Amino acid sequence: MTVNRRAALAALALACLPAAAPAQETGAFLVRMGTDTLAVERYTRSADRLEGEIVVRSPRTGMRRYTALLRPDGSISAIDIRVLSADGSAEMQRIAMDLGADSARWSVFMRDTLRQQGALATPTSG
């Protein structure tokens, strides 16, 4: 499986998580293994949007910024993830995904060049 496809599938997995929460919320996460810090994340959630930044150290140091658009029920209708250089100054990759009732469509860009597009059926609830 290519890195781009893995990244798109990871974005889909994140997008499928339930997102019910109060109208405005902020928070942060620190991911550690023993005394080693692996990642730091901060986020802000409003009624219709979830935005955040994650700095990771593995496999190499990098930053990711994400914006998810939320439906009234709290589920995600679209998500945009930008993979940045370690200092945040250059966009290396962008993954944009739209989630419909029964499908997901994604596009992967590398430095503003479309590299991959795809779609797949998603399970329906009920």
PDB file of C-alpha atoms in Angstrom:
ATOM      1  CA  MET A   1       0.000   0.000   0.000  1.00  0.00           C
ATOM      2  CA  THR A   2       1.434   3.380  -0.971  1.00  0.00           C
ATOM      3  CA  VAL A   3       2.007   6.174   1.531  1.00  0.00           C
ATOM      4  CA  ASN A   4      -0.657   8.306  -0.205  1.00  0.00           C
ATOM      5  CA  ARG A   5      -3.271   5.556   0.030  1.00  0.00           C
ATOM      6  CA  ARG A   6      -2.385   4.884   3.678  1.00  0.00           C
ATOM      7  CA  ALA A   7      -2.728   8.603   4.444  1.00  0.00           C
ATOM      8  CA  ALA A   8      -6.118   8.753   2.707  1.00  0.00           C
ATOM      9  CA  LEU A   9      -7.351   5.691   4.581  1.00  0.00           C
ATOM     10  CA  ALA A  10      -6.100   7.141   7.886  1.00  0.00           C
ATOM     11  CA  ALA A  11      -8.015  10.351   7.135  1.00  0.00           C
ATOM     12  CA  LEU A  12     -11.120   8.275   6.397  1.00  0.00           C
ATOM     13  CA  ALA A  13     -10.759   6.404   9.692  1.00  0.00           C
ATOM     14  CA  LEU A  14     -10.469   9.724  11.560  1.00  0.00           C
ATOM     15  CA  ALA A  15     -13.468  11.101   9.706  1.00  0.00           C
ATOM     16  CA  CYS A  16     -15.663   8.110  10.646  1.00  0.00           C
ATOM     17  CA  LEU A  17     -15.239   8.678  14.377  1.00  0.00           C
ATOM     18  CA  PRO A  18     -18.262  10.189  16.111  1.00  0.00           C
ATOM     19  CA  ALA A  19     -17.740  13.836  16.930  1.00  0.00           C
ATOM     20  CA  ALA A  20     -20.540  14.815  19.311  1.00  0.00           C
ATOM     21  CA  ALA A  21     -19.351  17.606  21.631  1.00  0.00           C
ATOM     22  CA  PRO A  22     -20.392  20.982  23.075  1.00  0.00           C
ATOM     23  CA  ALA A  23     -20.621  24.082  20.850  1.00  0.00           C
ATOM     24  CA  GLN A  24     -17.073  25.361  21.636  1.00  0.00           C
ATOM     25  CA  GLU A  25     -14.188  23.315  22.964  1.00  0.00           C
ATOM     26  CA  THR A  26     -10.397  23.423  22.938  1.00  0.00           C
ATOM     27  CA  GLY A  27      -7.911  20.880  24.129  1.00  0.00           C
ATOM     28  CA  ALA A  28      -4.543  19.277  23.693  1.00  0.00           C
ATOM     29  CA  PHE A  29      -2.960  15.832  23.701  1.00  0.00           C
ATOM     30  CA  LEU A  30       0.551  14.712  24.516  1.00  0.00           C
ATOM     31  CA  VAL A  31       1.547  11.251  23.261  1.00  0.00           C
ATOM     32  CA  ARG A  32       4.485   9.672  25.060  1.00  0.00           C
ATOM     33  CA  MET A  33       6.228   6.339  25.164  1.00  0.00           C
ATOM     34  CA  GLY A  34       8.112   6.166  28.417  1.00  0.00           C
ATOM     35  CA  THR A  35       9.863   9.524  28.695  1.00  0.00           C
ATOM     36  CA  ASP A  36       9.962  10.082  24.919  1.00  0.00           C
ATOM     37  CA  THR A  37       7.400  12.523  23.475  1.00  0.00           C
ATOM     38  CA  LEU A  38       6.072  11.144  20.172  1.00  0.00           C
ATOM     39  CA  ALA A  39       3.410  13.729  19.306  1.00  0.00           C
ATOM     40  CA  VAL A  40       1.697  16.885  20.536  1.00  0.00           C
ATOM     41  CA  GLU A  41      -1.733  17.974  19.316  1.00  0.00           C
ATOM     42  CA  ARG A  42      -3.985  20.950  19.991  1.00  0.00           C
ATOM     43  CA  TYR A  43      -7.487  21.428  18.648  1.00  0.00           C
ATOM     44  CA  THR A  44     -10.462  23.763  18.614  1.00  0.00           C
ATOM     45  CA  ARG A  45     -13.991  22.569  17.980  1.00  0.00           C
ATOM     46  CA  SER A  46     -17.022  24.710  17.286  1.00  0.00           C
ATOM     47  CA  ALA A  47     -20.537  23.675  16.290  1.00  0.00           C
ATOM     48  CA  ASP A  48     -19.586  23.230  12.629  1.00  0.00           C
ATOM     49  CA  ARG A  49     -15.775  22.841  12.529  1.00  0.00           C
ATOM     50  CA  LEU A  50     -12.869  20.959  14.108  1.00  0.00           C
ATOM     51  CA  GLU A  51      -9.399  22.420  13.548  1.00  0.00           C
ATOM     52  CA  GLY A  52      -6.061  21.362  14.920  1.00  0.00           C
ATOM     53  CA  GLU A  53      -2.318  20.963  14.601  1.00  0.00           C
ATOM     54  CA  ILE A  54      -0.254  17.881  15.335  1.00  0.00           C
ATOM     55  CA  VAL A  55       3.537  17.764  15.608  1.00  0.00           C
ATOM     56  CA  VAL A  56       4.909  14.221  15.302  1.00  0.00           C
ATOM     57  CA  ARG A  57       8.430  12.869  15.673  1.00  0.00           C
ATOM     58  CA  SER A  58       8.107   9.513  13.944  1.00  0.00           C
ATOM     59  CA  PRO A  59       9.186   8.453  11.383  1.00  0.00           C
ATOM     60  CA  ARG A  60      10.587  11.999  11.114  1.00  0.00           C
ATOM     61  CA  THR A  61       9.570  15.284  12.660  1.00  0.00           C
ATOM     62  CA  GLY A  62       6.696  16.940  10.854  1.00  0.00           C
ATOM     63  CA  MET A  63       3.582  19.022  11.361  1.00  0.00           C
ATOM     64  CA  ARG A  64       0.037  18.350  10.242  1.00  0.00           C
ATOM     65  CA  ARG A  65      -2.844  20.826  10.195  1.00  0.00           C
ATOM     66  CA  TYR A  66      -6.388  19.630   9.782  1.00  0.00           C
ATOM     67  CA  THR A  67      -9.824  21.140   9.324  1.00  0.00           C
ATOM     68  CA  ALA A  68     -12.960  19.041   9.465  1.00  0.00           C
ATOM     69  CA  LEU A  69     -16.393  20.398   8.585  1.00  0.00           C
ATOM     70  CA  LEU A  70     -19.122  19.029  10.840  1.00  0.00           C
ATOM     71  CA  ARG A  71     -22.743  18.265  10.111  1.00  0.00           C
ATOM     72  CA  PRO A  72     -25.445  19.272  12.641  1.00  0.00           C
ATOM     73  CA  ASP A  73     -25.325  15.721  14.098  1.00  0.00           C
ATOM     74  CA  GLY A  74     -21.557  16.085  14.738  1.00  0.00           C
ATOM     75  CA  SER A  75     -20.427  13.726  11.978  1.00  0.00           C
ATOM     76  CA  ILE A  76     -17.736  14.875   9.547  1.00  0.00           C
ATOM     77  CA  SER A  77     -18.780  15.928   6.036  1.00  0.00           C
ATOM     78  CA  ALA A  78     -15.319  16.948   4.778  1.00  0.00           C
ATOM     79  CA  ILE A  79     -11.762  16.951   6.065  1.00  0.00           C
ATOM     80  CA  ASP A  80      -8.635  18.661   4.811  1.00  0.00           C
ATOM     81  CA  ILE A  81      -5.234  17.535   6.140  1.00  0.00           C
ATOM     82  CA  ARG A  82      -2.032  19.367   5.289  1.00  0.00           C
ATOM     83  CA  VAL A  83       1.353  17.749   5.918  1.00  0.00           C
ATOM     84  CA  LEU A  84       3.938  20.472   6.502  1.00  0.00           C
ATOM     85  CA  SER A  85       7.698  20.587   6.841  1.00  0.00           C
ATOM     86  CA  ALA A  86       9.076  20.319  10.376  1.00  0.00           C
ATOM     87  CA  ASP A  87       9.120  24.108  10.824  1.00  0.00           C
ATOM     88  CA  GLY A  88       5.650  24.518   9.270  1.00  0.00           C
ATOM     89  CA  SER A  89       6.884  26.760   6.460  1.00  0.00           C
ATOM     90  CA  ALA A  90       6.265  24.468   3.446  1.00  0.00           C
ATOM     91  CA  GLU A  91       3.294  22.311   2.514  1.00  0.00           C
ATOM     92  CA  MET A  92       4.527  18.870   1.491  1.00  0.00           C
ATOM     93  CA  GLN A  93       1.221  17.055   1.008  1.00  0.00           C
ATOM     94  CA  ARG A  94      -2.501  17.773   1.193  1.00  0.00           C
ATOM     95  CA  ILE A  95      -5.330  15.295   1.529  1.00  0.00           C
ATOM     96  CA  ALA A  96      -8.889  16.489   0.915  1.00  0.00           C
ATOM     97  CA  MET A  97     -11.796  14.163   1.585  1.00  0.00           C
ATOM     98  CA  ASP A  98     -15.565  14.553   1.168  1.00  0.00           C
ATOM     99  CA  LEU A  99     -17.788  12.121   3.012  1.00  0.00           C
ATOM    100  CA  GLY A 100     -21.255  11.423   1.669  1.00  0.00           C
ATOM    101  CA  ALA A 101     -23.978   9.270   3.137  1.00  0.00           C
ATOM    102  CA  ASP A 102     -22.564   6.104   1.560  1.00  0.00           C
ATOM    103  CA  SER A 103     -19.217   7.006  -0.005  1.00  0.00           C
ATOM    104  CA  ALA A 104     -15.979   8.884   0.492  1.00  0.00           C
ATOM    105  CA  ARG A 105     -14.019  10.724  -2.208  1.00  0.00           C
ATOM    106  CA  TRP A 106     -10.457  11.895  -1.696  1.00  0.00           C
ATOM    107  CA  SER A 107      -7.725  13.770  -3.507  1.00  0.00           C
ATOM    108  CA  VAL A 108      -4.045  13.742  -2.605  1.00  0.00           C
ATOM    109  CA  PHE A 109      -1.827  16.647  -3.645  1.00  0.00           C
ATOM    110  CA  MET A 110       1.957  16.822  -3.467  1.00  0.00           C
ATOM    111  CA  ARG A 111       3.179  20.432  -3.556  1.00  0.00           C
ATOM    112  CA  ASP A 112       0.025  21.632  -5.393  1.00  0.00           C
ATOM    113  CA  THR A 113       0.111  18.780  -7.935  1.00  0.00           C
ATOM    114  CA  LEU A 114      -2.778  16.312  -7.923  1.00  0.00           C
ATOM    115  CA  ARG A 115      -1.223  12.867  -7.389  1.00  0.00           C
ATOM    116  CA  GLN A 116      -4.127  10.609  -6.636  1.00  0.00           C
ATOM    117  CA  GLN A 117      -7.912  10.599  -6.497  1.00  0.00           C
ATOM    118  CA  GLY A 118     -10.177   7.900  -5.299  1.00  0.00           C
ATOM    119  CA  ALA A 119     -13.528   6.925  -3.955  1.00  0.00           C
ATOM    120  CA  LEU A 120     -14.883   4.067  -1.943  1.00  0.00           C
ATOM    121  CA  ALA A 121     -18.173   2.924  -0.502  1.00  0.00           C
ATOM    122  CA  THR A 122     -18.612   3.416   3.226  1.00  0.00           C
ATOM    123  CA  PRO A 123     -20.887   1.449   5.509  1.00  0.00           C
ATOM    124  CA  THR A 124     -24.267   3.014   6.091  1.00  0.00           C
ATOM    125  CA  SER A 125     -25.755   3.138   9.545  1.00  0.00           C
ATOM    126  CA  GLY A 126     -29.115   1.714  10.370  1.00  0.00           C
TER     127      GLY A 126
END
